[in-house]
CSV table of C-alpha atoms and ligand atoms in Angstrom, one decimal:
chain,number,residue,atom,x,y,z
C,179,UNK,CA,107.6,136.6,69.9
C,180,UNK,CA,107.1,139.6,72.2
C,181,UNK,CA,105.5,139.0,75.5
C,182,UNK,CA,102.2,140.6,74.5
C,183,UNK,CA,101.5,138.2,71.7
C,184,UNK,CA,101.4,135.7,75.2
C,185,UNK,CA,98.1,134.6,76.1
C,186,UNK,CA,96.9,137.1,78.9
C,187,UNK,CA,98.3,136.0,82.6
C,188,UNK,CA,95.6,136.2,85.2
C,189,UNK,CA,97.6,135.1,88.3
C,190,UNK,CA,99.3,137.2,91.0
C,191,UNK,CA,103.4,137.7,90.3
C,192,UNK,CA,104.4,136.3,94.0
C,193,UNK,CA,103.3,133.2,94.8
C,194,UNK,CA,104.1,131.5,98.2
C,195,UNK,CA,105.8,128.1,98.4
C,196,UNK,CA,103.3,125.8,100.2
C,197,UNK,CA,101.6,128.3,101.7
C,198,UNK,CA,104.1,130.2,104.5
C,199,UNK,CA,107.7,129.0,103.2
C,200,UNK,CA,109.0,127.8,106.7
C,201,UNK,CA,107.0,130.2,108.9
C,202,UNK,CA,104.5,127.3,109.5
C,203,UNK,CA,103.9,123.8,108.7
C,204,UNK,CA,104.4,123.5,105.2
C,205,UNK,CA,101.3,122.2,103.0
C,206,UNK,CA,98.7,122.5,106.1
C,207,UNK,CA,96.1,125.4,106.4
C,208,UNK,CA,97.7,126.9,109.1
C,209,UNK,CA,100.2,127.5,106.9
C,210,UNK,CA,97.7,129.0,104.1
C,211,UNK,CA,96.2,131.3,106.7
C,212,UNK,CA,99.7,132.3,107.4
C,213,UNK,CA,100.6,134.0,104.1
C,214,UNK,CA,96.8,134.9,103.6
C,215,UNK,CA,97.5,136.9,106.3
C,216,UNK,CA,100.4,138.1,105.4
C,217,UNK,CA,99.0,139.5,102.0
C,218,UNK,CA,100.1,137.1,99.4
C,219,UNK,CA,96.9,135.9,97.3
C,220,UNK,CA,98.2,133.3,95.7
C,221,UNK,CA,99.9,129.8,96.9
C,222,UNK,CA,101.6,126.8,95.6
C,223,UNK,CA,101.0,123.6,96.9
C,224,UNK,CA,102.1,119.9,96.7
C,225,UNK,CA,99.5,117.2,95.8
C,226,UNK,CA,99.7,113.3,95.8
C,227,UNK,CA,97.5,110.9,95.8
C,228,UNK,CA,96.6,108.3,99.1
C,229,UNK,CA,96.2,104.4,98.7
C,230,UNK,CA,92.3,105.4,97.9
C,231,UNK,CA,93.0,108.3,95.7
C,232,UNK,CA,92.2,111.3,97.7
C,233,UNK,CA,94.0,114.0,96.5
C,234,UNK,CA,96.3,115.3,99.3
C,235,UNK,CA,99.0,118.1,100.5
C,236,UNK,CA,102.3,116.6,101.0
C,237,UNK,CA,105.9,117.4,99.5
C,238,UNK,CA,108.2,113.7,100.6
C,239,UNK,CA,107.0,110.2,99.0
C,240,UNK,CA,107.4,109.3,102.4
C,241,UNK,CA,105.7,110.3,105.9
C,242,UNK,CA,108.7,110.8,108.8
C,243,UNK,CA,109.7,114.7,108.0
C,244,UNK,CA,106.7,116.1,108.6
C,245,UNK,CA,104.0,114.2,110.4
C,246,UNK,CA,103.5,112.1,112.7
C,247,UNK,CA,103.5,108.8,110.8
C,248,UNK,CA,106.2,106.5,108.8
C,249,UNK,CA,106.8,104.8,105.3
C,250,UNK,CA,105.5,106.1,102.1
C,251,UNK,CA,102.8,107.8,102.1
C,252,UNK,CA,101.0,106.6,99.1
C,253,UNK,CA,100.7,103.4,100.3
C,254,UNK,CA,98.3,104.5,103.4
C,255,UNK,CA,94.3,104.9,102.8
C,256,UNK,CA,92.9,108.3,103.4
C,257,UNK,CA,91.0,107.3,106.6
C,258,UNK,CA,95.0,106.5,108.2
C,259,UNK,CA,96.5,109.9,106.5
C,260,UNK,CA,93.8,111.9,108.1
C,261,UNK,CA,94.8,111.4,111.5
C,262,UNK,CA,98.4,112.2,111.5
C,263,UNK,CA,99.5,115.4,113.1
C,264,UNK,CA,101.4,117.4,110.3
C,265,UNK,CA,102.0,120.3,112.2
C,266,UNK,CA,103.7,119.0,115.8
C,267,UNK,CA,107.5,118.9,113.5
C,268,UNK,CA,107.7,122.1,112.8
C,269,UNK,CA,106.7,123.4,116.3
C,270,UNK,CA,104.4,123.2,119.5
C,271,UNK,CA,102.2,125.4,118.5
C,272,UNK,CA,101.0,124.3,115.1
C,273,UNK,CA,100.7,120.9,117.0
C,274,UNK,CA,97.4,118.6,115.9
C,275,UNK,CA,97.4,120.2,112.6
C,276,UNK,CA,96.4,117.6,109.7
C,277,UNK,CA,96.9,117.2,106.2
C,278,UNK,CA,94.7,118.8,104.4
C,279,UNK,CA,92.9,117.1,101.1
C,280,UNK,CA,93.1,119.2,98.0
C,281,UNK,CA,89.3,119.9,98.2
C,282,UNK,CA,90.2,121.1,101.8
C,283,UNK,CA,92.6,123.8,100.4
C,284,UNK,CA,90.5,124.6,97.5
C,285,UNK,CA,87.6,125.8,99.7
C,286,UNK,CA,89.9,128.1,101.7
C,287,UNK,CA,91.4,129.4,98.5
C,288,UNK,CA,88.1,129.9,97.0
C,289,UNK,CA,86.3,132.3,100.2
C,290,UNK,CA,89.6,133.7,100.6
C,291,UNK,CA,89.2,134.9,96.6
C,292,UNK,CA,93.3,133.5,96.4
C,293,UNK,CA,95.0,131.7,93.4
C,294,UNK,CA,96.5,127.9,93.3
C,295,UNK,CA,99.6,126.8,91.7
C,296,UNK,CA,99.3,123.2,92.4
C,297,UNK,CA,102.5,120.8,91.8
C,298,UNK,CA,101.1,117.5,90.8
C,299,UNK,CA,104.3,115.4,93.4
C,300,UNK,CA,103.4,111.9,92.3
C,301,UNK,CA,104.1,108.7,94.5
C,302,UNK,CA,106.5,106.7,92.4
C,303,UNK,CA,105.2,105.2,89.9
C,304,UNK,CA,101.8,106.8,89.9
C,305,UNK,CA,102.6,109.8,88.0
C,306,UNK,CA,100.1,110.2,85.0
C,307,UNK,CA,97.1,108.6,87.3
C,308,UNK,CA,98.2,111.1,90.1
C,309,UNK,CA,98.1,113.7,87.1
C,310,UNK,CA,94.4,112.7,85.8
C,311,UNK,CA,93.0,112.6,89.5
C,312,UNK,CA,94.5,115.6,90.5
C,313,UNK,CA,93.2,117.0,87.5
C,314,UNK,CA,89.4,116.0,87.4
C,315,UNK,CA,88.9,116.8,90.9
C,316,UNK,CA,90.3,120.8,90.0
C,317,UNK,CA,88.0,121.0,87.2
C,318,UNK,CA,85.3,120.4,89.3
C,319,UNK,CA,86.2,122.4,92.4
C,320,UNK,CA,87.2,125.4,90.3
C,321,UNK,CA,84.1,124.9,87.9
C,322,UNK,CA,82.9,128.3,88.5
C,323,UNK,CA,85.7,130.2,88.7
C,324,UNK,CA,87.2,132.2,86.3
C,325,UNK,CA,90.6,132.0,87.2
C,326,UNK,CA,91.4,127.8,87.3
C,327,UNK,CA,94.3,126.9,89.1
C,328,UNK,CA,97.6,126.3,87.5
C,329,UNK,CA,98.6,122.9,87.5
C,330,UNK,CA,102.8,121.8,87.6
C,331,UNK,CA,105.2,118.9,87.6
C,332,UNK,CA,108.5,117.7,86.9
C,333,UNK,CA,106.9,115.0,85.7
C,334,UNK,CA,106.1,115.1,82.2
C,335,UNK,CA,103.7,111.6,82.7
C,336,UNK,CA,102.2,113.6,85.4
C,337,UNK,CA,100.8,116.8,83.1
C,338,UNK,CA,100.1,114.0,80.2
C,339,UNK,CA,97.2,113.0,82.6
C,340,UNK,CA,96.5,116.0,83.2
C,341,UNK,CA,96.1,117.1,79.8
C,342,UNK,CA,93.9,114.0,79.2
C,343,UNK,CA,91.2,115.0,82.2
C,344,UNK,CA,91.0,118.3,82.0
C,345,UNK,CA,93.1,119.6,78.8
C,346,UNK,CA,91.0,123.4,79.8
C,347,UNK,CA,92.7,123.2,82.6
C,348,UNK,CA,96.6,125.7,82.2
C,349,UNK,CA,99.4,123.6,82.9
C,350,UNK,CA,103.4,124.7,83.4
C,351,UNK,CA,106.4,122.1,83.4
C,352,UNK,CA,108.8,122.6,86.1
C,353,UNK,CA,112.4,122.2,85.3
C,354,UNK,CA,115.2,121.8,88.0
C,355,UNK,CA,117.5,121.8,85.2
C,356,UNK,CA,117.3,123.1,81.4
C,357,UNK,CA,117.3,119.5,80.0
C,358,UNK,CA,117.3,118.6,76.3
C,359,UNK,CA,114.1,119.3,74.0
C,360,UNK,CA,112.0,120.9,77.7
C,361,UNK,CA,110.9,123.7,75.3
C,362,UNK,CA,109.5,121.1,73.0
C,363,UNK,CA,108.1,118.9,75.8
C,364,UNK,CA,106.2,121.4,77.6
C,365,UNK,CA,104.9,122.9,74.1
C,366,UNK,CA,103.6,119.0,73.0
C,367,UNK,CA,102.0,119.4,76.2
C,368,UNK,CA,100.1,122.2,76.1
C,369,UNK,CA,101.8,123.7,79.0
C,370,UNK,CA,101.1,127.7,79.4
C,371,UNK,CA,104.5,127.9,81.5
C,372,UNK,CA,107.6,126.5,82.4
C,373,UNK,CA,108.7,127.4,86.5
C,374,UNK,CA,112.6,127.1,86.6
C,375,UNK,CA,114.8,126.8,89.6
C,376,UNK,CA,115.9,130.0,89.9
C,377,UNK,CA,119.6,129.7,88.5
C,378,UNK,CA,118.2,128.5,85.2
C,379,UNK,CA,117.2,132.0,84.1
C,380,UNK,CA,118.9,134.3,81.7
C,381,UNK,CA,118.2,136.2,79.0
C,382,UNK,CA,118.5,133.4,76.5
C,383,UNK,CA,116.5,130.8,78.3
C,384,UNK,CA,113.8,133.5,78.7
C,385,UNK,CA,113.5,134.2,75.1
C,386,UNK,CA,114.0,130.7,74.7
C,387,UNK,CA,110.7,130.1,76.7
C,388,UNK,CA,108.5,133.0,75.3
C,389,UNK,CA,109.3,132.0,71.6
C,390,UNK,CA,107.2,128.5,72.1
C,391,UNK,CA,104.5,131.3,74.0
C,392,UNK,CA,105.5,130.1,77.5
C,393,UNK,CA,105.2,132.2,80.3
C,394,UNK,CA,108.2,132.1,82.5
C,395,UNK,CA,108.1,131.0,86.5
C,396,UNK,CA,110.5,130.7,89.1
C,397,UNK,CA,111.1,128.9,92.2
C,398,UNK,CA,112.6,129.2,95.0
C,399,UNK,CA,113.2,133.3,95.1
C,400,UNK,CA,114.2,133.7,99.0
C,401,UNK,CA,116.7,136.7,98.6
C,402,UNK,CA,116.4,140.3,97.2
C,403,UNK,CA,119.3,140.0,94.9
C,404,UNK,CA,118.0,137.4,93.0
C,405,UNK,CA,114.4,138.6,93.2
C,406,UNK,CA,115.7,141.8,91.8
C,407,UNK,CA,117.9,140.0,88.9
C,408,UNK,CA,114.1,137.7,87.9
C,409,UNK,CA,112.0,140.6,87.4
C,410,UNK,CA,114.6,142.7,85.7
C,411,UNK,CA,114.8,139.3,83.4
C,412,UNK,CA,110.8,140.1,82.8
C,413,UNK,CA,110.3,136.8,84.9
C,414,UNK,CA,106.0,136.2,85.2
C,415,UNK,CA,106.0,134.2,88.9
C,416,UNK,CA,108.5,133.9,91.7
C,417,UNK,CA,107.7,131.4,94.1
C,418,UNK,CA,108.8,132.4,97.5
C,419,UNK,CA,109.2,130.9,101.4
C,420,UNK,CA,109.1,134.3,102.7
C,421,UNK,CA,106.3,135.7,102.9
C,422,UNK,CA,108.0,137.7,105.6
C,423,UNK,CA,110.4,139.5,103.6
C,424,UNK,CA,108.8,140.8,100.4
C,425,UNK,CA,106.0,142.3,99.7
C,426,UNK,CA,103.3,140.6,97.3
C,427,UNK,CA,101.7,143.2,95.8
C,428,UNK,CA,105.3,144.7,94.3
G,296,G3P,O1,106.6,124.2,92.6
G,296,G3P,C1,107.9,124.8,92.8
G,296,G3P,C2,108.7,124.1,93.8
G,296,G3P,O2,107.8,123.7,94.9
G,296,G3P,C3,109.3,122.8,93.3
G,296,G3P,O3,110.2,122.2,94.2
G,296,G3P,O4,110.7,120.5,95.9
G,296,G3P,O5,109.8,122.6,96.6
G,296,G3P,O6,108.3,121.0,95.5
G,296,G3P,P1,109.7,121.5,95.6
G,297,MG,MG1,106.5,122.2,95.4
């Protein structure tokens, strides 16, 4: 199938990895305001749910890397989550940043006129609820937008509840290897796009991708070399950390 015959891609080709790579507290809105800054219009994000279910930013199961608290983090209500410092790790100056709820991010993506690639990072064992939540609460903060985030996972249990809550919304499968029958899996559900570590790519996994009509994402694109090598493969995202060193609108 030739890439035209694809159904049309309205989101930016950079995208940067929870919101400033390592440049500032990944997954908090410092970090947002960061690559905002910084020109890059669209972002991908990590979202899990708390004890209570509010959908929040943060990439571990667990609490001790970067904030302030311990233990897993889906286990803690909202109220506890929300007074954590997420932002003292990484440095003293982003010190007293929080995490930020999904609805918190959506707001600033939504004056800010930038895109969301949001990676549904389920607690164990709460992968398709994580996915339906997630889900629901994006259909209604994006409800009048025309672009609608896209929504990601490893977890195929994860996008099946997404697909169930809000099957408008576009959905990709991310792949950290090219396991057997992922074409098939992401096409039974619905995805749009598959986002492959970066190594993954090559001409026949590419044409592998667009003949089930996916679009074709990468992550984690940090050097020039392999930037280069993607978008000679005709790649339609690369995910970055630095937001520093390329330039967004190329
Ligand atoms: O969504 C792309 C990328 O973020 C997946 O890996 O571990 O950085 O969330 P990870
Ligand atoms: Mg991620």
């Amino acid at each position: 199938m030739k890439p035209d015959a694809l159904t049309p891609w309205p989101y930016p080709r950079w995208i940067a990895h929870r919101g400033a790579g390592r440049l500032a507290p990944e997954n908090t809105l410092a970090a947002f305001r960061l690559g905002a800054q910084q020109g890059w219009r669209m972002f991908e994000c990590d979202v899990k749910l708390s004890a209570d279910e509010v959908p929040f930013l943060l990439h571990d199961d667990t609490l001790e890397r970067t904030t302030s608290g311990s233990g897993p983090a889906g286990q803690q209500p909202w109220a506890a989550l929300s007074r954590l410092d997420a932002g003292g790790w990484h440095s003293p100056a982003y010190a007293g940043e929080s995490l930020p709820t999904l609805e918190n991010l959506a707001r600033f993506c939504l004056a800010n006129d930038c895109r969301l690639n949001i990676e549904i990072k389920p607690s164990p064992g709460t992968e398709q609820r994580t996915g339906e939540v997630v889900a629901q609460q994006a259909a209604r903060l994006w409800r009048a937008e025309a672009v609608p985030p896209l929504l990601s996972s490893f977890q195929t249990a994860a996008l099946r509840g997404a697909l169930q809550a809000a099957p408008q919304l576009p959905r990709a499968l991310l792949l950290d290897q090219l396991w057997s029958g992922w074409q098939a899996a992401a096409s039974a559900l619905g995805c749009v796009a598959v986002v492959g570590q970066h190594a993954l790519w090559d001409t026949a996994s590419v044409a592998q991708a667009k003949s089930a009509s996916l679009r074709c994402l990468s992550y984690t694109v940090n050097d020039e070399a392999t930037a280069q090598r993607l978008l000679a493969l005709g790649l339609d995202g690369l995910i970055s950390d630095r937001v520093d060193r390329f330039d967004p609108r190329g």
